[in-house]
Amino acid sequence: MPKKVYPDATAALAGLLKDGMTIHAGGFGLCGIPAVLIEAVKESGVKDLTVVSNNAGIDDVGLGKLLRTRQIKKMIASYVGENAEFARQFLAGELEIEFNPQGTLAERIRAGGAGIPAFFTKTGVGTAVAEGKPTQVFDGETYVMERGIVADVALVHAWKADTEGNLVYRRTARNFNPMMATAAKMTVAQVEHLVPVGEIDPDHIITPGVYVKRIVVLPEGYEKLIENRTVRKAA
C-alpha cells in the first residue's frame, strides 16, 4: 500500500487527534463534507474541539454528529441555519460561536495557508463582527483586522486523488476544501477515486500532494447526501 494511503478513516486519523485541538472541516451544507473522517473523529471520543467550517451540517449528519455528542466546544463558521441542535446549544450558552462573513472566513483560511497572519477588510466594519478587533484607515476608509487561521488537522473531501495525494475536486464540492487543505499542520483527505501517480493531468490538480499527508478511499456505495433537494415540477 502506498505510504500516504490508509485502509480506513480510523487508521488515517491515528495519532493525530487530541482534546482541545482545532480542526478544519471542508464542505458547504452537505456538499463536499468529509463525512467518513468526521465519523472517525466521533468514534475516537476526542472532545473540547474548535471546528472551523462554513456550517455545522444538519442534525446527526456531518458535524451535526459531533454536536450531538458534545465533542465540539467552539465553532468558527459563517452559516448555521440548518441545524436545530446547533441553535439549541448556542442559545443555551453551551457552545461558543465565532461568526464570520462567508468571504471573510474563506480569506482567513486562505491567509493561514499562505502564511499571512492577518489582513484588513471593510466587511463587518461598524457591526458586531468588528467588536474587539483592531481597525485601520486606508485611503480614508476604515478596515477591520482579521486573523488567518491554521488548524491542527484539516479534513477534506476530494473526487479524485493519486497515491501521492494530488487532489481533484468536482464542481461545487470543491468549496472550502482546497483552502483548508493548505492551512493545517496535517491534512487528511477522503477521496472517491484513487489512481496511480501520472494518471491525473497536472493542469487538473487543484491541491498539490505536498499538502496532503494521509488519504483514505471511500467505501463502495458511499452515499453523498443532499441537504435540500429542489426539483422542477413535471411538465
PDB file of N, CA, C and O in Angstrom, residues 114-175:
ATOM      1  N   ALA A 114      -1.397  30.586   3.356  1.00  0.00           N
ATOM      2  CA  ALA A 114      -0.376  31.370   2.651  1.00  0.00           C
ATOM      3  C   ALA A 114       0.656  31.966   3.592  1.00  0.00           C
ATOM      4  O   ALA A 114       1.553  32.706   3.153  1.00  0.00           O
ATOM      5  N   GLY A 115       0.528  31.696   4.888  1.00  0.00           N
ATOM      6  CA  GLY A 115       1.484  32.237   5.848  1.00  0.00           C
ATOM      7  C   GLY A 115       1.250  33.687   6.181  1.00  0.00           C
ATOM      8  O   GLY A 115       2.170  34.387   6.628  1.00  0.00           O
ATOM      9  N   ILE A 116       0.021  34.166   5.977  1.00  0.00           N
ATOM     10  CA  ILE A 116      -0.330  35.563   6.268  1.00  0.00           C
ATOM     11  C   ILE A 116      -1.034  35.603   7.621  1.00  0.00           C
ATOM     12  O   ILE A 116      -2.130  35.060   7.767  1.00  0.00           O
ATOM     13  N   PRO A 117      -0.436  36.203   8.633  1.00  0.00           N
ATOM     14  CA  PRO A 117      -1.017  36.139   9.977  1.00  0.00           C
ATOM     15  C   PRO A 117      -2.283  36.971  10.147  1.00  0.00           C
ATOM     16  O   PRO A 117      -3.106  36.661  11.002  1.00  0.00           O
ATOM     17  N   ALA A 118      -2.432  38.037   9.341  1.00  0.00           N
ATOM     18  CA  ALA A 118      -3.604  38.901   9.481  1.00  0.00           C
ATOM     19  C   ALA A 118      -3.768  39.727   8.210  1.00  0.00           C
ATOM     20  O   ALA A 118      -2.829  39.895   7.425  1.00  0.00           O
ATOM     21  N   PHE A 119      -4.982  40.251   8.020  1.00  0.00           N
ATOM     22  CA  PHE A 119      -5.268  41.112   6.868  1.00  0.00           C
ATOM     23  C   PHE A 119      -6.385  42.064   7.261  1.00  0.00           C
ATOM     24  O   PHE A 119      -7.042  41.896   8.299  1.00  0.00           O
ATOM     25  N   PHE A 120      -6.625  43.069   6.426  1.00  0.00           N
ATOM     26  CA  PHE A 120      -7.672  44.049   6.691  1.00  0.00           C
ATOM     27  C   PHE A 120      -8.782  43.947   5.647  1.00  0.00           C
ATOM     28  O   PHE A 120      -8.516  43.728   4.465  1.00  0.00           O
ATOM     29  N   THR A 121     -10.023  44.105   6.095  1.00  0.00           N
ATOM     30  CA  THR A 121     -11.182  44.059   5.210  1.00  0.00           C
ATOM     31  C   THR A 121     -12.216  45.080   5.663  1.00  0.00           C
ATOM     32  O   THR A 121     -12.314  45.397   6.860  1.00  0.00           O
ATOM     33  N   LYS A 122     -13.008  45.585   4.718  1.00  0.00           N
ATOM     34  CA  LYS A 122     -14.096  46.504   5.067  1.00  0.00           C
ATOM     35  C   LYS A 122     -15.319  45.757   5.587  1.00  0.00           C
ATOM     36  O   LYS A 122     -16.165  46.337   6.253  1.00  0.00           O
ATOM     37  N   THR A 123     -15.415  44.472   5.264  1.00  0.00           N
ATOM     38  CA  THR A 123     -16.600  43.704   5.639  1.00  0.00           C
ATOM     39  C   THR A 123     -16.733  43.618   7.154  1.00  0.00           C
ATOM     40  O   THR A 123     -15.814  43.172   7.845  1.00  0.00           O
ATOM     41  N   GLY A 124     -17.877  44.040   7.666  1.00  0.00           N
ATOM     42  CA  GLY A 124     -18.137  43.944   9.098  1.00  0.00           C
ATOM     43  C   GLY A 124     -17.808  45.184   9.894  1.00  0.00           C
ATOM     44  O   GLY A 124     -18.117  45.254  11.091  1.00  0.00           O
ATOM     45  N   VAL A 125     -17.190  46.177   9.268  1.00  0.00           N
ATOM     46  CA  VAL A 125     -16.871  47.415   9.989  1.00  0.00           C
ATOM     47  C   VAL A 125     -18.162  48.065  10.503  1.00  0.00           C
ATOM     48  O   VAL A 125     -19.145  48.176   9.779  1.00  0.00           O
ATOM     49  N   GLY A 126     -18.139  48.443  11.776  1.00  0.00           N
ATOM     50  CA  GLY A 126     -19.305  49.076  12.371  1.00  0.00           C
ATOM     51  C   GLY A 126     -20.382  48.118  12.837  1.00  0.00           C
ATOM     52  O   GLY A 126     -21.461  48.545  13.253  1.00  0.00           O
ATOM     53  N   THR A 127     -20.103  46.823  12.783  1.00  0.00           N
ATOM     54  CA  THR A 127     -21.065  45.816  13.236  1.00  0.00           C
ATOM     55  C   THR A 127     -20.454  44.991  14.366  1.00  0.00           C
ATOM     56  O   THR A 127     -19.290  45.170  14.742  1.00  0.00           O
ATOM     57  N   ALA A 128     -21.243  44.051  14.888  1.00  0.00           N
ATOM     58  CA  ALA A 128     -20.757  43.178  15.961  1.00  0.00           C
ATOM     59  C   ALA A 128     -19.554  42.348  15.515  1.00  0.00           C
ATOM     60  O   ALA A 128     -18.734  41.937  16.345  1.00  0.00           O
ATOM     61  N   VAL A 129     -19.435  42.117  14.215  1.00  0.00           N
ATOM     62  CA  VAL A 129     -18.308  41.340  13.692  1.00  0.00           C
ATOM     63  C   VAL A 129     -16.973  41.992  14.031  1.00  0.00           C
ATOM     64  O   VAL A 129     -15.966  41.312  14.256  1.00  0.00           O
ATOM     65  N   ALA A 130     -16.956  43.309  14.104  1.00  0.00           N
ATOM     66  CA  ALA A 130     -15.705  44.042  14.322  1.00  0.00           C
ATOM     67  C   ALA A 130     -15.408  44.318  15.794  1.00  0.00           C
ATOM     68  O   ALA A 130     -14.333  44.852  16.105  1.00  0.00           O
ATOM     69  N   GLU A 131     -16.305  43.965  16.674  1.00  0.00           N
ATOM     70  CA  GLU A 131     -16.115  44.287  18.095  1.00  0.00           C
ATOM     71  C   GLU A 131     -14.848  43.648  18.646  1.00  0.00           C
ATOM     72  O   GLU A 131     -14.610  42.449  18.475  1.00  0.00           O
ATOM     73  N   GLY A 132     -14.015  44.481  19.287  1.00  0.00           N
ATOM     74  CA  GLY A 132     -12.787  43.996  19.914  1.00  0.00           C
ATOM     75  C   GLY A 132     -11.629  43.769  18.965  1.00  0.00           C
ATOM     76  O   GLY A 132     -10.567  43.308  19.386  1.00  0.00           O
ATOM     77  N   LYS A 133     -11.814  44.084  17.690  1.00  0.00           N
ATOM     78  CA  LYS A 133     -10.754  43.862  16.706  1.00  0.00           C
ATOM     79  C   LYS A 133     -10.107  45.197  16.319  1.00  0.00           C
ATOM     80  O   LYS A 133     -10.788  46.223  16.256  1.00  0.00           O
ATOM     81  N   PRO A 134      -8.810  45.191  16.043  1.00  0.00           N
ATOM     82  CA  PRO A 134      -8.141  46.431  15.615  1.00  0.00           C
ATOM     83  C   PRO A 134      -8.706  46.924  14.287  1.00  0.00           C
ATOM     84  O   PRO A 134      -9.115  46.133  13.432  1.00  0.00           O
ATOM     85  N   THR A 135      -8.728  48.227  14.109  1.00  0.00           N
ATOM     86  CA  THR A 135      -9.137  48.826  12.837  1.00  0.00           C
ATOM     87  C   THR A 135      -8.029  49.745  12.332  1.00  0.00           C
ATOM     88  O   THR A 135      -7.168  50.181  13.104  1.00  0.00           O
ATOM     89  N   GLN A 136      -8.077  50.036  11.056  1.00  0.00           N
ATOM     90  CA  GLN A 136      -7.069  50.898  10.438  1.00  0.00           C
ATOM     91  C   GLN A 136      -7.737  51.650   9.293  1.00  0.00           C
ATOM     92  O   GLN A 136      -8.629  51.128   8.619  1.00  0.00           O
ATOM     93  N   VAL A 137      -7.313  52.873   9.094  1.00  0.00           N
ATOM     94  CA  VAL A 137      -7.837  53.678   7.994  1.00  0.00           C
ATOM     95  C   VAL A 137      -6.869  53.625   6.816  1.00  0.00           C
ATOM     96  O   VAL A 137      -5.675  53.905   6.968  1.00  0.00           O
ATOM     97  N   PHE A 138      -7.383  53.244   5.645  1.00  0.00           N
ATOM     98  CA  PHE A 138      -6.623  53.234   4.408  1.00  0.00           C
ATOM     99  C   PHE A 138      -7.378  54.076   3.379  1.00  0.00           C
ATOM    100  O   PHE A 138      -8.557  53.824   3.112  1.00  0.00           O
ATOM    101  N   ASP A 139      -6.717  55.067   2.824  1.00  0.00           N
ATOM    102  CA  ASP A 139      -7.318  55.908   1.783  1.00  0.00           C
ATOM    103  C   ASP A 139      -8.680  56.460   2.213  1.00  0.00           C
ATOM    104  O   ASP A 139      -9.629  56.522   1.428  1.00  0.00           O
ATOM    105  N   GLY A 140      -8.763  56.822   3.497  1.00  0.00           N
ATOM    106  CA  GLY A 140      -9.978  57.426   4.015  1.00  0.00           C
ATOM    107  C   GLY A 140     -11.076  56.458   4.394  1.00  0.00           C
ATOM    108  O   GLY A 140     -12.156  56.885   4.817  1.00  0.00           O
ATOM    109  N   GLU A 141     -10.838  55.166   4.254  1.00  0.00           N
ATOM    110  CA  GLU A 141     -11.838  54.147   4.595  1.00  0.00           C
ATOM    111  C   GLU A 141     -11.354  53.312   5.769  1.00  0.00           C
ATOM    112  O   GLU A 141     -10.165  52.976   5.873  1.00  0.00           O
ATOM    113  N   THR A 142     -12.290  52.933   6.668  1.00  0.00           N
ATOM    114  CA  THR A 142     -11.939  52.122   7.827  1.00  0.00           C
ATOM    115  C   THR A 142     -12.028  50.642   7.489  1.00  0.00           C
ATOM    116  O   THR A 142     -13.004  50.185   6.879  1.00  0.00           O
ATOM    117  N   TYR A 143     -11.016  49.923   7.911  1.00  0.00           N
ATOM    118  CA  TYR A 143     -10.953  48.476   7.708  1.00  0.00           C
ATOM    119  C   TYR A 143     -10.748  47.794   9.064  1.00  0.00           C
ATOM    120  O   TYR A 143     -10.151  48.353   9.972  1.00  0.00           O
ATOM    121  N   VAL A 144     -11.235  46.567   9.172  1.00  0.00           N
ATOM    122  CA  VAL A 144     -11.062  45.788  10.396  1.00  0.00           C
ATOM    123  C   VAL A 144     -10.039  44.681  10.154  1.00  0.00           C
ATOM    124  O   VAL A 144      -9.981  44.113   9.053  1.00  0.00           O
ATOM    125  N   MET A 145      -9.229  44.398  11.145  1.00  0.00           N
ATOM    126  CA  MET A 145      -8.212  43.361  11.012  1.00  0.00           C
ATOM    127  C   MET A 145      -8.792  41.989  11.353  1.00  0.00           C
ATOM    128  O   MET A 145      -9.464  41.821  12.371  1.00  0.00           O
ATOM    129  N   GLU A 146      -8.530  41.023  10.521  1.00  0.00           N
ATOM    130  CA  GLU A 146      -8.927  39.636  10.748  1.00  0.00           C
ATOM    131  C   GLU A 146      -7.686  38.757  10.741  1.00  0.00           C
ATOM    132  O   GLU A 146      -6.749  38.987   9.956  1.00  0.00           O
ATOM    133  N   ARG A 147      -7.665  37.743  11.599  1.00  0.00           N
ATOM    134  CA  ARG A 147      -6.518  36.849  11.704  1.00  0.00           C
ATOM    135  C   ARG A 147      -6.666  35.656  10.768  1.00  0.00           C
ATOM    136  O   ARG A 147      -7.751  35.117  10.587  1.00  0.00           O
ATOM    137  N   GLY A 148      -5.539  35.235  10.195  1.00  0.00           N
ATOM    138  CA  GLY A 148      -5.526  33.988   9.450  1.00  0.00           C
ATOM    139  C   GLY A 148      -5.743  32.807  10.395  1.00  0.00           C
ATOM    140  O   GLY A 148      -5.494  32.916  11.605  1.00  0.00           O
ATOM    141  N   ILE A 149      -6.214  31.704   9.865  1.00  0.00           N
ATOM    142  CA  ILE A 149      -6.487  30.518  10.684  1.00  0.00           C
ATOM    143  C   ILE A 149      -5.654  29.342  10.176  1.00  0.00           C
ATOM    144  O   ILE A 149      -5.705  29.005   8.987  1.00  0.00           O
ATOM    145  N   VAL A 150      -4.915  28.732  11.080  1.00  0.00           N
ATOM    146  CA  VAL A 150      -4.202  27.491  10.793  1.00  0.00           C
ATOM    147  C   VAL A 150      -4.677  26.442  11.786  1.00  0.00           C
ATOM    148  O   VAL A 150      -4.630  26.658  12.999  1.00  0.00           O
ATOM    149  N   ALA A 151      -5.164  25.318  11.284  1.00  0.00           N
ATOM    150  CA  ALA A 151      -5.694  24.261  12.147  1.00  0.00           C
ATOM    151  C   ALA A 151      -4.618  23.218  12.446  1.00  0.00           C
ATOM    152  O   ALA A 151      -3.592  23.134  11.769  1.00  0.00           O
ATOM    153  N   ASP A 152      -4.887  22.420  13.453  1.00  0.00           N
ATOM    154  CA  ASP A 152      -4.010  21.277  13.740  1.00  0.00           C
ATOM    155  C   ASP A 152      -4.170  20.212  12.656  1.00  0.00           C
ATOM    156  O   ASP A 152      -3.186  19.623  12.198  1.00  0.00           O
ATOM    157  N   VAL A 153      -5.425  19.976  12.269  1.00  0.00           N
ATOM    158  CA  VAL A 153      -5.726  18.968  11.247  1.00  0.00           C
ATOM    159  C   VAL A 153      -6.803  19.516  10.323  1.00  0.00           C
ATOM    160  O   VAL A 153      -7.761  20.146  10.779  1.00  0.00           O
ATOM    161  N   ALA A 154      -6.639  19.287   9.020  1.00  0.00           N
ATOM    162  CA  ALA A 154      -7.684  19.596   8.046  1.00  0.00           C
ATOM    163  C   ALA A 154      -8.257  18.292   7.516  1.00  0.00           C
ATOM    164  O   ALA A 154      -7.510  17.393   7.107  1.00  0.00           O
ATOM    165  N   LEU A 155      -9.582  18.194   7.531  1.00  0.00           N
ATOM    166  CA  LEU A 155     -10.290  17.039   6.974  1.00  0.00           C
ATOM    167  C   LEU A 155     -10.985  17.509   5.706  1.00  0.00           C
ATOM    168  O   LEU A 155     -11.823  18.408   5.753  1.00  0.00           O
ATOM    169  N   VAL A 156     -10.623  16.913   4.567  1.00  0.00           N
ATOM    170  CA  VAL A 156     -11.173  17.369   3.294  1.00  0.00           C
ATOM    171  C   VAL A 156     -11.719  16.190   2.496  1.00  0.00           C
ATOM    172  O   VAL A 156     -11.356  15.032   2.715  1.00  0.00           O
ATOM    173  N   HIS A 157     -12.604  16.537   1.552  1.00  0.00           N
ATOM    174  CA  HIS A 157     -13.178  15.550   0.637  1.00  0.00           C
ATOM    175  C   HIS A 157     -12.776  15.919  -0.781  1.00  0.00           C
ATOM    176  O   HIS A 157     -12.892  17.088  -1.189  1.00  0.00           O
ATOM    177  N   ALA A 158     -12.293  14.942  -1.548  1.00  0.00           N
ATOM    178  CA  ALA A 158     -11.928  15.178  -2.946  1.00  0.00           C
ATOM    179  C   ALA A 158     -12.546  14.100  -3.826  1.00  0.00           C
ATOM    180  O   ALA A 158     -12.823  12.990  -3.376  1.00  0.00           O
ATOM    181  N   TRP A 159     -12.743  14.444  -5.073  1.00  0.00           N
ATOM    182  CA  TRP A 159     -13.314  13.499  -6.030  1.00  0.00           C
ATOM    183  C   TRP A 159     -12.278  12.462  -6.456  1.00  0.00           C
ATOM    184  O   TRP A 159     -12.554  11.267  -6.514  1.00  0.00           O
ATOM    185  N   LYS A 160     -11.061  12.914  -6.712  1.00  0.00           N
ATOM    186  CA  LYS A 160     -10.028  12.006  -7.202  1.00  0.00           C
ATOM    187  C   LYS A 160      -8.690  12.380  -6.591  1.00  0.00           C
ATOM    188  O   LYS A 160      -8.407  13.548  -6.339  1.00  0.00           O
ATOM    189  N   ALA A 161      -7.867  11.367  -6.352  1.00  0.00           N
ATOM    190  CA  ALA A 161      -6.503  11.592  -5.874  1.00  0.00           C
ATOM    191  C   ALA A 161      -5.595  10.553  -6.500  1.00  0.00           C
ATOM    192  O   ALA A 161      -6.034   9.454  -6.853  1.00  0.00           O
ATOM    193  N   ASP A 162      -4.305  10.896  -6.610  1.00  0.00           N
ATOM    194  CA  ASP A 162      -3.334   9.848  -6.907  1.00  0.00           C
ATOM    195  C   ASP A 162      -2.653   9.463  -5.605  1.00  0.00           C
ATOM    196  O   ASP A 162      -2.926  10.041  -4.542  1.00  0.00           O
ATOM    197  N   THR A 163      -1.795   8.473  -5.669  1.00  0.00           N
ATOM    198  CA  THR A 163      -1.226   7.924  -4.435  1.00  0.00           C
ATOM    199  C   THR A 163      -0.239   8.864  -3.752  1.00  0.00           C
ATOM    200  O   THR A 163       0.177   8.606  -2.626  1.00  0.00           O
ATOM    201  N   GLU A 164       0.128   9.974  -4.411  1.00  0.00           N
ATOM    202  CA  GLU A 164       0.967  10.987  -3.769  1.00  0.00           C
ATOM    203  C   GLU A 164       0.142  12.105  -3.141  1.00  0.00           C
ATOM    204  O   GLU A 164       0.696  13.061  -2.609  1.00  0.00           O
ATOM    205  N   GLY A 165      -1.183  12.002  -3.252  1.00  0.00           N
ATOM    206  CA  GLY A 165      -2.041  12.983  -2.588  1.00  0.00           C
ATOM    207  C   GLY A 165      -2.414  14.182  -3.413  1.00  0.00           C
ATOM    208  O   GLY A 165      -2.999  15.137  -2.888  1.00  0.00           O
ATOM    209  N   ASN A 166      -2.101  14.194  -4.700  1.00  0.00           N
ATOM    210  CA  ASN A 166      -2.574  15.264  -5.574  1.00  0.00           C
ATOM    211  C   ASN A 166      -4.083  15.139  -5.718  1.00  0.00           C
ATOM    212  O   ASN A 166      -4.593  14.052  -6.043  1.00  0.00           O
ATOM    213  N   LEU A 167      -4.813  16.225  -5.472  1.00  0.00           N
ATOM    214  CA  LEU A 167      -6.272  16.154  -5.373  1.00  0.00           C
ATOM    215  C   LEU A 167      -6.975  16.916  -6.494  1.00  0.00           C
ATOM    216  O   LEU A 167      -6.538  17.992  -6.903  1.00  0.00           O
ATOM    217  N   VAL A 168      -8.106  16.330  -6.920  1.00  0.00           N
ATOM    218  CA  VAL A 168      -9.018  16.975  -7.859  1.00  0.00           C
ATOM    219  C   VAL A 168     -10.390  16.996  -7.205  1.00  0.00           C
ATOM    220  O   VAL A 168     -10.855  15.975  -6.683  1.00  0.00           O
ATOM    221  N   TYR A 169     -11.041  18.150  -7.218  1.00  0.00           N
ATOM    222  CA  TYR A 169     -12.381  18.292  -6.657  1.00  0.00           C
ATOM    223  C   TYR A 169     -13.386  18.384  -7.802  1.00  0.00           C
ATOM    224  O   TYR A 169     -13.048  18.767  -8.922  1.00  0.00           O
ATOM    225  N   ARG A 170     -14.628  18.067  -7.511  1.00  0.00           N
ATOM    226  CA  ARG A 170     -15.646  18.054  -8.569  1.00  0.00           C
ATOM    227  C   ARG A 170     -16.717  19.095  -8.303  1.00  0.00           C
ATOM    228  O   ARG A 170     -17.417  19.047  -7.305  1.00  0.00           O
ATOM    229  N   ARG A 171     -16.780  20.071  -9.177  1.00  0.00           N
ATOM    230  CA  ARG A 171     -17.836  21.070  -9.179  1.00  0.00           C
ATOM    231  C   ARG A 171     -17.991  21.749  -7.816  1.00  0.00           C
ATOM    232  O   ARG A 171     -17.013  22.121  -7.190  1.00  0.00           O
ATOM    233  N   THR A 172     -19.227  21.907  -7.339  1.00  0.00           N
ATOM    234  CA  THR A 172     -19.413  22.679  -6.114  1.00  0.00           C
ATOM    235  C   THR A 172     -18.877  21.984  -4.870  1.00  0.00           C
ATOM    236  O   THR A 172     -18.743  22.619  -3.813  1.00  0.00           O
ATOM    237  N   ALA A 173     -18.557  20.701  -4.958  1.00  0.00           N
ATOM    238  CA  ALA A 173     -17.945  20.006  -3.823  1.00  0.00           C
ATOM    239  C   ALA A 173     -16.524  20.512  -3.558  1.00  0.00           C
ATOM    240  O   ALA A 173     -15.907  20.143  -2.567  1.00  0.00           O
ATOM    241  N   ARG A 174     -16.043  21.369  -4.453  1.00  0.00           N
ATOM    242  CA  ARG A 174     -14.724  21.982  -4.254  1.00  0.00           C
ATOM    243  C   ARG A 174     -14.753  22.926  -3.055  1.00  0.00           C
ATOM    244  O   ARG A 174     -13.897  22.858  -2.183  1.00  0.00           O
ATOM    245  N   ASN A 175     -15.721  23.836  -3.036  1.00  0.00           N
ATOM    246  CA  ASN A 175     -15.967  24.845  -1.995  1.00  0.00           C
ATOM    247  C   ASN A 175     -14.769  25.150  -1.089  1.00  0.00           C
ATOM    248  O   ASN A 175     -13.759  25.651  -1.560  1.00  0.00           O
TER     249      ASN A 175
END
